[in-house]
PDB file of C-alpha atoms in Angstrom:
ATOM      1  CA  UNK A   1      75.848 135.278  24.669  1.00  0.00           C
ATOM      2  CA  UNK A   2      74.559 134.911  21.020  1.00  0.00           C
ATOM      3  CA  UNK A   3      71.700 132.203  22.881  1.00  0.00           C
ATOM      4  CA  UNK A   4      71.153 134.627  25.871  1.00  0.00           C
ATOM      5  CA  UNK A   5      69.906 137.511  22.583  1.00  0.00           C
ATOM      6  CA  UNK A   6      68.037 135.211  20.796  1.00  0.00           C
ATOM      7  CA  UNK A   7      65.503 134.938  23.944  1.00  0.00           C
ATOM      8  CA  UNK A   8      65.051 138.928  23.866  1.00  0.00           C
ATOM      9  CA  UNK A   9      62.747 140.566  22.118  1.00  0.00           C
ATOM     10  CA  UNK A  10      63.640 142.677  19.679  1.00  0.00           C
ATOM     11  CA  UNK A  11      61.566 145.414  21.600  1.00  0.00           C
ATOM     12  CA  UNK A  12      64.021 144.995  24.070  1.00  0.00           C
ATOM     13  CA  UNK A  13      67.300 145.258  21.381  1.00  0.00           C
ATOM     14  CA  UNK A  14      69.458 148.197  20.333  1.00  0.00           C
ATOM     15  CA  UNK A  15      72.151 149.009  18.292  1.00  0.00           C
ATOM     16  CA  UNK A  16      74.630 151.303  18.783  1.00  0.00           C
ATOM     17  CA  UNK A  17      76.608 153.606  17.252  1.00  0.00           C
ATOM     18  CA  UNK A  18      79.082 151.468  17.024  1.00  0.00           C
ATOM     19  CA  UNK A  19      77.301 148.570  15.739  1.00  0.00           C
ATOM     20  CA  UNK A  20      77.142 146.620  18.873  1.00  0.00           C
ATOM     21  CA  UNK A  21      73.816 145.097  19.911  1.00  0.00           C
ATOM     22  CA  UNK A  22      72.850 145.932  23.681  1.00  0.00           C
ATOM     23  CA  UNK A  23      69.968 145.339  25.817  1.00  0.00           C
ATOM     24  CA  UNK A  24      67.114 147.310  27.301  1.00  0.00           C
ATOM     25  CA  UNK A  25      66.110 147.840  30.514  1.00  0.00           C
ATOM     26  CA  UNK A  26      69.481 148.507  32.452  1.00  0.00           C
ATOM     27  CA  UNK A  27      73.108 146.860  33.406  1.00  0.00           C
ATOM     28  CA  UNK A  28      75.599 146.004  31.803  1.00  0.00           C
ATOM     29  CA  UNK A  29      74.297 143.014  29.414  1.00  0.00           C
ATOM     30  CA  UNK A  30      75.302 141.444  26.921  1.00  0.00           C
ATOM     31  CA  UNK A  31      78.846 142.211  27.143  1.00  0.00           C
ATOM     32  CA  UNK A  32      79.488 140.716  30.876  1.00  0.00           C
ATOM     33  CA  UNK A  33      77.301 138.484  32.271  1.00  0.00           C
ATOM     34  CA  UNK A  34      76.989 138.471  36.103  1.00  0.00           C
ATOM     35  CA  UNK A  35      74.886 136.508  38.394  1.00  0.00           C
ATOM     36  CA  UNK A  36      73.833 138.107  41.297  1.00  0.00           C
ATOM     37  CA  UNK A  37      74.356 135.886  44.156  1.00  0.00           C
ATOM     38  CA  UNK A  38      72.006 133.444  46.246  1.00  0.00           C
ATOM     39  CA  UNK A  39      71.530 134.225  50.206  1.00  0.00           C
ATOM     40  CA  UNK A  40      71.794 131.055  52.342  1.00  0.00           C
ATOM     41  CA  UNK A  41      69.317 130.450  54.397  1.00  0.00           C
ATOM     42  CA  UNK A  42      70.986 131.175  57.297  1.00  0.00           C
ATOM     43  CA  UNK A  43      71.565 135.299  56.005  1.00  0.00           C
ATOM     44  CA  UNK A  44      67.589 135.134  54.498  1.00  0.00           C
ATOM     45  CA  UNK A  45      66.300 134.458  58.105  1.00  0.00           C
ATOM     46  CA  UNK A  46      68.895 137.154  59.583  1.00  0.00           C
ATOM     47  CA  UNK A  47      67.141 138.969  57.425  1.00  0.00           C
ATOM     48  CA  UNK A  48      63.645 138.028  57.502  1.00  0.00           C
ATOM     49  CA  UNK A  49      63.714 138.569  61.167  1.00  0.00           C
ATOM     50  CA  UNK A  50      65.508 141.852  61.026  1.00  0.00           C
ATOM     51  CA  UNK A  51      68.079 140.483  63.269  1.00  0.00           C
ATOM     52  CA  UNK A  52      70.946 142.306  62.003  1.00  0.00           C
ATOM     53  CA  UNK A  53      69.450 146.217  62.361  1.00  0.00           C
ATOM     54  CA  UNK A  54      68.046 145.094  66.148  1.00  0.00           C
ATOM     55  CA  UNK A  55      71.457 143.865  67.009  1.00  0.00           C
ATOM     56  CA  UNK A  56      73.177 147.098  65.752  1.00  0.00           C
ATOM     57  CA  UNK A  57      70.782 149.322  67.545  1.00  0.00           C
ATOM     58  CA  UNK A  58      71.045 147.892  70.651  1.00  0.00           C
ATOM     59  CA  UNK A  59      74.857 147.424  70.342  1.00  0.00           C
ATOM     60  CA  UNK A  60      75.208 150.910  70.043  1.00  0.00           C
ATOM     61  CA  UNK A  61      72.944 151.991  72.357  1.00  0.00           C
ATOM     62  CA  UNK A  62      74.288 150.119  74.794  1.00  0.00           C
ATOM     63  CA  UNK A  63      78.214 150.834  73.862  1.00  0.00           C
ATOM     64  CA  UNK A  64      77.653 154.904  73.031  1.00  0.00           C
ATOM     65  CA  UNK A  65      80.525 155.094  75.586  1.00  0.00           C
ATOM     66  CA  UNK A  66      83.495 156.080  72.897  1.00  0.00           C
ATOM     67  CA  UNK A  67      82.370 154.070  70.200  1.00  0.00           C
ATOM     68  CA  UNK A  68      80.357 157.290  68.543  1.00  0.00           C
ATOM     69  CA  UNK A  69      83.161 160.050  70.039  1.00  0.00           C
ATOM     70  CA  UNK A  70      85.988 157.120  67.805  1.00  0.00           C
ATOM     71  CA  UNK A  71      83.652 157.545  64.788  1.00  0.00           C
ATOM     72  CA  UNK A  72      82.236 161.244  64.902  1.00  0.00           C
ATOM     73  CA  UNK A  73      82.066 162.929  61.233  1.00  0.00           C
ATOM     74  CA  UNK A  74      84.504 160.544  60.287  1.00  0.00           C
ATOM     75  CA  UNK A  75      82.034 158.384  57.758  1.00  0.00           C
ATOM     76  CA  UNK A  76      84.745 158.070  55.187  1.00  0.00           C
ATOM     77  CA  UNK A  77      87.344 156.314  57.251  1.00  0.00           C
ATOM     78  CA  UNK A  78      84.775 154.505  59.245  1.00  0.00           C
ATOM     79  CA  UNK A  79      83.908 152.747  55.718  1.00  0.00           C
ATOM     80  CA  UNK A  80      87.548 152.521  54.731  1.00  0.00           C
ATOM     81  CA  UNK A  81      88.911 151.187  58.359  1.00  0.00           C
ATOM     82  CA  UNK A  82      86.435 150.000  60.627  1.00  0.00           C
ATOM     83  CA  UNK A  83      86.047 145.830  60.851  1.00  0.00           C
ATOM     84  CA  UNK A  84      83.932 144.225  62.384  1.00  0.00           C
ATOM     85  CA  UNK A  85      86.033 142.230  65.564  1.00  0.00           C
ATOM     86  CA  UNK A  86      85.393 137.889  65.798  1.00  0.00           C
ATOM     87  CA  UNK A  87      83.635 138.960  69.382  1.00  0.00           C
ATOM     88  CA  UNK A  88      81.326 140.935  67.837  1.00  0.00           C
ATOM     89  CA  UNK A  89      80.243 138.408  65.274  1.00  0.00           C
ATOM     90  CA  UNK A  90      80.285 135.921  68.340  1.00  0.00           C
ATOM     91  CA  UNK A  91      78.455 138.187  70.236  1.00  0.00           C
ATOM     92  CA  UNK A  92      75.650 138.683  66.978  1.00  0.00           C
ATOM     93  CA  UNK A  93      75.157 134.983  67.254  1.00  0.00           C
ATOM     94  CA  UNK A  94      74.474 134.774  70.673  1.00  0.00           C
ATOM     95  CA  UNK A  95      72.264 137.526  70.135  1.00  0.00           C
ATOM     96  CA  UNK A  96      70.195 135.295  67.335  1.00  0.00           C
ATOM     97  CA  UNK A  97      70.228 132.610  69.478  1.00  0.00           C
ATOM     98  CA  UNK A  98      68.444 134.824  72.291  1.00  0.00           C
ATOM     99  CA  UNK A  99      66.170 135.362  69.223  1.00  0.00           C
ATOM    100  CA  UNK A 100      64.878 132.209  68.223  1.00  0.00           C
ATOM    101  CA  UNK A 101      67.815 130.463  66.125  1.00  0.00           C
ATOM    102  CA  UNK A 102      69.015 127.459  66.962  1.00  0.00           C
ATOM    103  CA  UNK A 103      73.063 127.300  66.162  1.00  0.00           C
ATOM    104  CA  UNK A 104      74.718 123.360  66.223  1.00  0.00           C
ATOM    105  CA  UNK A 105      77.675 122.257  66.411  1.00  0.00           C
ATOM    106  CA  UNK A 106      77.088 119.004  65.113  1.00  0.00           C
ATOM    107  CA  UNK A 107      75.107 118.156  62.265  1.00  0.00           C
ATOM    108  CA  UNK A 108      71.693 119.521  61.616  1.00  0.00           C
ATOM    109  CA  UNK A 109      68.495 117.542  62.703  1.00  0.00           C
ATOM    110  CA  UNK A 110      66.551 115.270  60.469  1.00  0.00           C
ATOM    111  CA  UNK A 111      63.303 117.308  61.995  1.00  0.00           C
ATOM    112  CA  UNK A 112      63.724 120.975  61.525  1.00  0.00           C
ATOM    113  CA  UNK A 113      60.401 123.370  62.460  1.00  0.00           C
ATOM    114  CA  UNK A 114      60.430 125.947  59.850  1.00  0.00           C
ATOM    115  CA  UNK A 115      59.123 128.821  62.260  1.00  0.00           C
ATOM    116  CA  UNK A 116      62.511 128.244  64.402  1.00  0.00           C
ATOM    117  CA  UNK A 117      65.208 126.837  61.729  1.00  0.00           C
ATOM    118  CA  UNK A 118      68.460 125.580  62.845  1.00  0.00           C
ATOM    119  CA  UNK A 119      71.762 126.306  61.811  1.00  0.00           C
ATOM    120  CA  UNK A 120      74.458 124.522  61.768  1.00  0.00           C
ATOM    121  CA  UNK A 121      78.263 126.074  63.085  1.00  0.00           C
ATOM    122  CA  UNK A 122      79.548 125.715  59.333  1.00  0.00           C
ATOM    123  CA  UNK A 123      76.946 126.808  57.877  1.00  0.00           C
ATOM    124  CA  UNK A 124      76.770 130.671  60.342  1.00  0.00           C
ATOM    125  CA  UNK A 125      80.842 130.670  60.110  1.00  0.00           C
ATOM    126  CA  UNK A 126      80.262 130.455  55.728  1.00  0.00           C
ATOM    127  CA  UNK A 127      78.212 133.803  55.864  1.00  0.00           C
ATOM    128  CA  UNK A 128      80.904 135.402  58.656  1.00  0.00           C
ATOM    129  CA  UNK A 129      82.099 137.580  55.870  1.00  0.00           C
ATOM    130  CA  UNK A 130      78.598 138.706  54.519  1.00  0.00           C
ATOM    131  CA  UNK A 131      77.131 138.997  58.069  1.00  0.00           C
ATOM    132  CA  UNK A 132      80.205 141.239  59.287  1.00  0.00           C
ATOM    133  CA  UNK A 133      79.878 143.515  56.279  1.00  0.00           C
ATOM    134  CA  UNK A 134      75.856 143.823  57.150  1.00  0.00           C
ATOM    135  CA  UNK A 135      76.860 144.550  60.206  1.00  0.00           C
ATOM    136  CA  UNK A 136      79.395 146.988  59.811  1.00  0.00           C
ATOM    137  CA  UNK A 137      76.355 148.905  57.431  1.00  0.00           C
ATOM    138  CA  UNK A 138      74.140 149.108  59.964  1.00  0.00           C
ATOM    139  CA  UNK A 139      76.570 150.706  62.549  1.00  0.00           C
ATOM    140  CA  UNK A 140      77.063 153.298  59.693  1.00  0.00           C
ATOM    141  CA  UNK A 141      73.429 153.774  59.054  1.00  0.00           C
ATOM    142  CA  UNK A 142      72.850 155.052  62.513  1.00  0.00           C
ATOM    143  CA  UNK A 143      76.387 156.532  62.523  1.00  0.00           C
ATOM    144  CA  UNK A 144      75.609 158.670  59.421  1.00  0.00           C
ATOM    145  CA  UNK A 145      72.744 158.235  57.861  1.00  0.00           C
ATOM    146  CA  UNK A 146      71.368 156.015  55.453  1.00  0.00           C
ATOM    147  CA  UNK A 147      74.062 156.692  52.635  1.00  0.00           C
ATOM    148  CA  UNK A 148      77.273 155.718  54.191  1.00  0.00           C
ATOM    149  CA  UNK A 149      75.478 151.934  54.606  1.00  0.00           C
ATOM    150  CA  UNK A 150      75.225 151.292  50.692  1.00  0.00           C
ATOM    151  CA  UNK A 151      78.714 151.786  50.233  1.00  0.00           C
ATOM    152  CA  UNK A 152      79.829 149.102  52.678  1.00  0.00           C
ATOM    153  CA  UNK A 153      77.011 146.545  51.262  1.00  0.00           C
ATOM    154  CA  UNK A 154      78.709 147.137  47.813  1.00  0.00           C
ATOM    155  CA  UNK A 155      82.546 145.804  48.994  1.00  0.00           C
ATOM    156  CA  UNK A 156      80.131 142.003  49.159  1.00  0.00           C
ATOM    157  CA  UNK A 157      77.890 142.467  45.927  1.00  0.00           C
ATOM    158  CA  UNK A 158      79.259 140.665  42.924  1.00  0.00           C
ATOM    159  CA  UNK A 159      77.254 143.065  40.333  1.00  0.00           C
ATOM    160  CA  UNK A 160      78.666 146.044  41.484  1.00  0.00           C
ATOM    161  CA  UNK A 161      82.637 144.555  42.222  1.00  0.00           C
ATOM    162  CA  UNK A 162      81.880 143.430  38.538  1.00  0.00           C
ATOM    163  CA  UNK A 163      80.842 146.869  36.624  1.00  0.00           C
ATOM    164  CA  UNK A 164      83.305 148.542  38.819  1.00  0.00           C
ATOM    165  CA  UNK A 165      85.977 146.691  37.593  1.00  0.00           C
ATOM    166  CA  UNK A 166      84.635 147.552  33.991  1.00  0.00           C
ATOM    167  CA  UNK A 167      85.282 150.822  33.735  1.00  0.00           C
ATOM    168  CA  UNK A 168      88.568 150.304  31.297  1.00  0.00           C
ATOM    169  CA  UNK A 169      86.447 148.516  28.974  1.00  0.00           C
ATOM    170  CA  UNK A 170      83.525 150.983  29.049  1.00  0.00           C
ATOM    171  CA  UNK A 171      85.559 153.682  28.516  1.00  0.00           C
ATOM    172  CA  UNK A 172      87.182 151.815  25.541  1.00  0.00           C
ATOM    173  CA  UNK A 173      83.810 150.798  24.050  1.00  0.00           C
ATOM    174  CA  UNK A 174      82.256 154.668  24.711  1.00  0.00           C
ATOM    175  CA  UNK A 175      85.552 155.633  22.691  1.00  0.00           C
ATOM    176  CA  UNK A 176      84.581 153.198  19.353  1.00  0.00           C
TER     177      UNK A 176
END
């Protein structure tokens, strides 16, 4: 901590009230440190190729049949209940397959073509979590609207889990 302040600025520094020195420009620094966490390569091309919002559109489109009348101006227990079924993730794969990424089972190829990457099974069933809960926030984008998907995307980010779970101590250090 003490090396992480001696790299800011003093521009940057601040002292409270309390006689604590904090840092400019947002989060929760110095008194946790969290690092934000890395995308695999696997969930940067899902992304890059906006695999997981075409998937979800179709999906629904193609499933309106009691899916929407289940979820109907019910955002809050959609977020709260609604997973994200093994099929479905199997059926998301296939679906980036169809797309241009190669999925092995084995190991990965010496020779890999950067414009169509492949994947290996371990490496897609790693990210199952991640790629489930970016799923499950694009159903609730066009469910509801674009603010029921950021509360989904927050259950996986390690930032947020973090400062929520630092509300004791905030409180505590607000009180000083």
């Amino acid at each position: 901590l003490e090396e992480l302040l001696s790299e800011v600025p003093d521009s940057l520094k601040y002292e409270t009230d309390g006689g604590r020195t904090v840092v400019g420009g947002g989060g929760i620094l110095p008194d946790y440190i969290v690092l934000p966490d890395s995308l695999s390569d696997f969930v940067k091309t899902v992304l890059a190729k906006n695999l997981e919002q075409t998937f979800a559109r179709g999906w629904l489109d193609r499933n309106d049949n009691g899916f929407r009348d289940q979820w109907e101006g019910k955002p809050e227990t959609f977020i709260r209940d609604y997973e994200i079924s093994d099929a479905l993730f199997e059926d998301f794969i296939a679906f980036a397959e169809q797309e241009g990424l190669d999925v092995v089972t084995g190991p990965k190829p010496e020779v890999s073509d950067e414009e169509d990457p492949v994947f290996t099974r371990a490496e897609v069933q790693a990210d199952k979590a991640l790629i489930k809960t970016m799923l499950k926030g694009r159903f609730a984008r066009r469910l509801y609207g674009r603010r029921y998907e950021l509360p989904i995307y927050h259950t996986v980010d390690n930032v947020i889990r973090e400062a929520m779970n630092r509300w004791d101590s905030a409180e505590k250090l607000a009180a000083d």
